[in-house]
Amino acid sequence: MTGTADIDANKALVLDAALKYHVDQERTGGFVPGVSEIWPSGAVLDADDRLALVEAALDLRIAAGESSRKFESRFARLLGARKAHLTNSGSSANLLALTALTSPAVGDRRLRPGDEVITVAAGFPTTVNPIIQNGLVPVFVDLDLPTYNTTAERVAEAIGPKTRAIMIAHALGNPFEAAEIARLAEDHGLFLVEDNCDAVGTRYGGRLTGTFGDLSTVSFYPAHHLTMGEGGMVVTSRPHLARVVESLRDWGRDCWCEPGHSDTCFRRFNYRMGTLPYGYDHKYIFTHIGYNLKSTDLQAALGLSQLNKLDAFTEARRRNWRRLREGLDGVPHLLLPEPTPGSEPSWFGFVITVDPAAPFERAALTDHLESRKIGTRRLFAGNLTRHPAYADREYRVVGDLANSDLVTGQTFWIGVYPAITEEMTDYMVATVRDFVRSNT
């Protein structure tokens, strides 16, 4: 019969083998300009990450459990928030955050079909889609250059008699005017949902983003600041909203027992809710039309390992961004990014806009970069109102969307994520400079 000591010894052997495997996998050649790919984003995974995943797999932690709760707790503490709930993606986090505001548990302020939510026209669709998916009406405002964020002034102009909430993302790690927009929301009795998926580690006015909204969201997709492979988080300091988020995430049930636990409230068979008979099992009483958007302990184990590296990742992103900004300063026909005043961004990417009057096309520059193995990405969807998905949807536009249209045609970004080295950054700078010089 195998004893605990034997099991522990076997586990140690497997982990040791996994570590050796990792070291072998890391023995690759160095960077070769024009041959080695420079991805615009990606996960940075080390031996600790691999071992965390292997250990979780050995323990068969296949559902949400101890690691998930620990990750939620540590992430909430990072932001100084009351509660954080893991989800299966950042997109799901956005859906849960906004849907929570439609719950009857919110009271008279709950969002109802036809209510308006102010958002930004240029960005990733999952900041906007939950508005439409809940029968609400997006109100689109433009962004400013060179921060690529909207402003409190634009948001204020968009507030109308049907406005009930604001939902905005920080653009490529550069924060919007979070304090000012939060005050605007408070003054007008509006909810603020802060999409922090691209900006973990960013500060505005010395304060971490993700702490200004009634709810905030995070993504742990491999492209983002921390990764679980797939995953996300909803963060809030408002307990009643946290309770709704948890219910919506977990099928809509009223019970808050952790997986594998029963009768946490000591009243499992003593509830009367709806028209159900008294004593109906609380584990099967549903108070919301919910989803199953949970994550797993395997993913959470990786998230916990990644969280230990957040400060180093943030500094690497800032360092790479600064090197690109200094190296490209003064290059004609290119609008380079600027941080929002009063901010310390944890950059997601380095964004460039080609002047429409330039003697070359944006596409020619990005084609040149791609041909030299430098990955580029557009500013996500650009102007969402120009996409076929939104052609027959109700929305309102305040002001023009001139800058949103500009970035749709002229803007792209290149990478700053922590795996990018100084040699890679210098190669990107030289490649852009050579193209502009040869085409001017």
Short mmCIF file of C-alpha atoms in Angstrom, two decimals, residues 196-386:
data_model
loop_
_atom_site.label_atom_id
_atom_site.label_comp_id
_atom_site.label_asym_id
_atom_site.label_seq_id
_atom_site.Cartn_x
_atom_site.Cartn_y
_atom_site.Cartn_z
CA ASN A 196 -9.24 47.40 -16.90
CA CYS A 197 -8.41 44.44 -19.14
CA ASP A 198 -5.52 46.21 -20.90
CA ALA A 199 -4.21 48.17 -17.94
CA VAL A 200 -3.38 46.03 -14.90
CA GLY A 201 -0.66 47.86 -12.98
CA THR A 202 -1.50 51.28 -14.45
CA ARG A 203 -1.88 54.24 -12.11
CA TYR A 204 -3.84 57.45 -12.53
CA GLY A 205 -3.22 60.20 -10.02
CA GLY A 206 -1.14 57.71 -8.05
CA ARG A 207 -4.06 55.29 -7.76
CA LEU A 208 -4.32 51.91 -9.49
CA THR A 209 -6.80 51.67 -12.31
CA GLY A 210 -9.52 49.19 -11.60
CA THR A 211 -10.33 51.02 -8.35
CA PHE A 212 -12.40 53.92 -9.72
CA GLY A 213 -15.54 52.16 -10.93
CA ASP A 214 -18.48 50.57 -9.15
CA LEU A 215 -17.15 47.44 -10.85
CA SER A 216 -13.99 46.79 -12.81
CA THR A 217 -12.89 43.95 -15.04
CA VAL A 218 -9.64 42.19 -15.93
CA SER A 219 -8.60 39.72 -18.64
CA PHE A 220 -6.02 36.96 -18.24
CA TYR A 221 -5.84 36.02 -21.92
CA PRO A 222 -2.21 35.35 -23.02
CA ALA A 223 -1.95 38.79 -24.65
CA HIS A 224 -2.62 40.56 -21.37
CA HIS A 225 -0.46 41.66 -18.45
CA LEU A 226 -0.98 38.41 -16.53
CA THR A 227 -2.23 35.16 -17.98
CA MET A 228 -4.18 32.10 -16.96
CA GLY A 229 -4.46 30.98 -20.61
CA GLU A 230 -8.11 31.96 -20.54
CA GLY A 231 -9.67 33.82 -17.66
CA GLY A 232 -10.92 37.08 -16.24
CA MET A 233 -11.97 38.80 -13.04
CA VAL A 234 -14.75 41.10 -11.83
CA VAL A 235 -13.66 43.35 -8.96
CA THR A 236 -15.82 45.51 -6.70
CA SER A 237 -15.94 46.97 -3.21
CA ARG A 238 -19.74 46.95 -3.18
CA PRO A 239 -20.85 43.71 -1.45
CA HIS A 240 -24.37 43.72 -2.93
CA LEU A 241 -22.93 43.91 -6.45
CA ALA A 242 -20.37 41.21 -5.67
CA ARG A 243 -23.18 38.93 -4.55
CA VAL A 244 -25.05 39.49 -7.82
CA VAL A 245 -21.91 38.88 -9.91
CA GLU A 246 -21.34 35.57 -8.11
CA SER A 247 -24.92 34.48 -8.67
CA LEU A 248 -24.86 35.39 -12.36
CA ARG A 249 -21.53 33.62 -12.85
CA ASP A 250 -22.75 30.47 -11.06
CA TRP A 251 -25.91 29.60 -13.04
CA GLY A 252 -27.99 32.32 -11.35
CA ARG A 253 -28.34 30.34 -8.14
CA ASP A 254 -28.88 32.02 -4.79
CA CYS A 255 -26.57 29.65 -2.89
CA TRP A 256 -23.04 30.85 -2.22
CA CYS A 257 -21.48 27.57 -1.06
CA GLU A 258 -18.08 26.84 -2.55
CA PRO A 259 -17.78 23.71 -4.74
CA GLY A 260 -17.65 20.65 -2.51
CA HIS A 261 -19.34 22.47 0.38
CA SER A 262 -22.93 22.49 1.59
CA ASP A 263 -24.92 24.49 4.14
CA THR A 264 -22.43 27.35 4.52
CA CYS A 265 -25.33 29.52 5.69
CA PHE A 266 -26.58 26.85 8.12
CA ARG A 267 -30.04 27.33 6.58
CA ARG A 268 -29.89 25.09 3.53
CA PHE A 269 -33.37 23.62 4.11
CA ASN A 270 -34.94 26.63 5.83
CA TYR A 271 -35.61 29.07 2.96
CA ARG A 272 -38.86 30.26 1.46
CA MET A 273 -38.24 32.00 -1.87
CA GLY A 274 -40.53 32.68 -4.80
CA THR A 275 -43.45 30.29 -4.78
CA LEU A 276 -41.26 27.29 -3.95
CA PRO A 277 -42.30 25.15 -0.99
CA TYR A 278 -40.71 26.03 2.33
CA GLY A 279 -37.41 24.20 2.85
CA TYR A 280 -36.57 23.75 -0.82
CA ASP A 281 -32.84 22.96 -1.14
CA HIS A 282 -31.04 26.31 -1.26
CA LYS A 283 -28.40 24.84 -3.58
CA TYR A 284 -31.10 24.71 -6.25
CA ILE A 285 -32.89 28.03 -5.76
CA PHE A 286 -32.25 30.50 -8.58
CA THR A 287 -32.65 34.26 -8.23
CA HIS A 288 -31.10 35.37 -11.55
CA ILE A 289 -31.12 34.31 -15.17
CA GLY A 290 -27.46 33.39 -15.01
CA TYR A 291 -24.65 31.66 -16.83
CA ASN A 292 -21.86 29.23 -16.06
CA LEU A 293 -18.79 31.44 -16.50
CA LYS A 294 -16.52 29.96 -13.84
CA SER A 295 -12.82 29.26 -14.20
CA THR A 296 -10.82 26.26 -12.91
CA ASP A 297 -8.13 25.67 -10.31
CA LEU A 298 -5.62 24.70 -13.01
CA GLN A 299 -5.97 28.18 -14.48
CA ALA A 300 -5.97 29.82 -11.05
CA ALA A 301 -2.73 28.02 -10.12
CA LEU A 302 -1.09 29.64 -13.14
CA GLY A 303 -2.66 33.00 -12.23
CA LEU A 304 -1.20 32.85 -8.72
CA SER A 305 2.26 32.15 -10.12
CA GLN A 306 1.93 35.00 -12.63
CA LEU A 307 0.77 37.44 -9.97
CA ASN A 308 4.16 37.20 -8.28
CA LYS A 309 5.72 38.72 -11.40
CA LEU A 310 3.36 41.66 -11.93
CA ASP A 311 5.79 44.37 -10.76
CA ALA A 312 8.59 43.04 -12.99
CA PHE A 313 6.22 42.73 -15.95
CA THR A 314 4.97 46.28 -15.44
CA GLU A 315 8.48 47.72 -15.34
CA ALA A 316 9.47 45.79 -18.47
CA ARG A 317 6.45 47.15 -20.37
CA ARG A 318 7.28 50.70 -19.32
CA ARG A 319 10.95 50.26 -20.20
CA ASN A 320 10.17 48.90 -23.68
CA TRP A 321 7.62 51.65 -24.33
CA ARG A 322 10.09 54.36 -23.32
CA ARG A 323 12.80 52.91 -25.58
CA LEU A 324 10.43 52.89 -28.55
CA ARG A 325 9.18 56.40 -27.78
CA GLU A 326 12.71 57.81 -27.52
CA GLY A 327 13.91 55.90 -30.58
CA LEU A 328 11.07 57.07 -32.82
CA ASP A 329 10.92 60.64 -31.55
CA GLY A 330 11.10 63.08 -34.41
CA VAL A 331 10.31 60.60 -37.20
CA PRO A 332 8.21 62.57 -39.71
CA HIS A 333 4.63 61.67 -40.63
CA LEU A 334 4.06 59.59 -37.50
CA LEU A 335 1.91 60.59 -34.53
CA LEU A 336 3.45 58.97 -31.47
CA PRO A 337 1.52 58.18 -28.27
CA GLU A 338 1.55 60.21 -25.07
CA PRO A 339 0.54 59.09 -21.57
CA THR A 340 -2.58 60.66 -20.12
CA PRO A 341 -1.46 63.58 -17.91
CA GLY A 342 -1.02 62.47 -14.31
CA SER A 343 -0.70 58.79 -15.21
CA GLU A 344 1.84 55.97 -14.96
CA PRO A 345 0.69 53.50 -17.59
CA SER A 346 1.48 49.82 -17.63
CA TRP A 347 1.52 49.78 -21.40
CA PHE A 348 -0.23 47.11 -23.45
CA GLY A 349 1.28 48.24 -26.75
CA PHE A 350 3.00 51.09 -28.56
CA VAL A 351 0.47 52.81 -30.80
CA ILE A 352 1.38 54.74 -33.97
CA THR A 353 -0.84 56.79 -36.28
CA VAL A 354 0.32 57.58 -39.81
CA ASP A 355 -0.51 61.13 -40.87
CA PRO A 356 -3.13 60.96 -43.67
CA ALA A 357 -0.98 63.48 -45.57
CA ALA A 358 2.12 61.25 -45.36
CA PRO A 359 3.75 60.24 -48.68
CA PHE A 360 3.17 56.60 -47.80
CA GLU A 361 0.19 54.51 -46.69
CA ARG A 362 -0.28 53.01 -43.27
CA ALA A 363 -0.71 49.63 -44.95
CA ALA A 364 2.67 49.96 -46.66
CA LEU A 365 4.38 50.56 -43.32
CA THR A 366 2.66 47.66 -41.56
CA ASP A 367 3.35 45.38 -44.54
CA HIS A 368 7.02 46.36 -44.32
CA LEU A 369 7.12 45.59 -40.60
CA GLU A 370 5.33 42.27 -41.01
CA SER A 371 7.70 41.24 -43.81
CA ARG A 372 10.55 41.72 -41.36
CA LYS A 373 8.85 39.57 -38.70
CA ILE A 374 7.64 42.52 -36.60
CA GLY A 375 4.06 41.78 -35.62
CA THR A 376 1.50 44.58 -35.83
CA ARG A 377 -2.09 44.93 -34.69
CA ARG A 378 -4.80 47.48 -35.40
CA LEU A 379 -6.38 49.52 -32.62
CA PHE A 380 -8.77 46.60 -32.21
CA ALA A 381 -12.02 47.19 -34.11
CA GLY A 382 -11.49 50.88 -34.81
CA ASN A 383 -14.84 52.63 -35.14
CA LEU A 384 -17.34 49.95 -34.09
CA THR A 385 -20.27 51.77 -35.72
CA ARG A 386 -18.75 50.91 -39.11
#
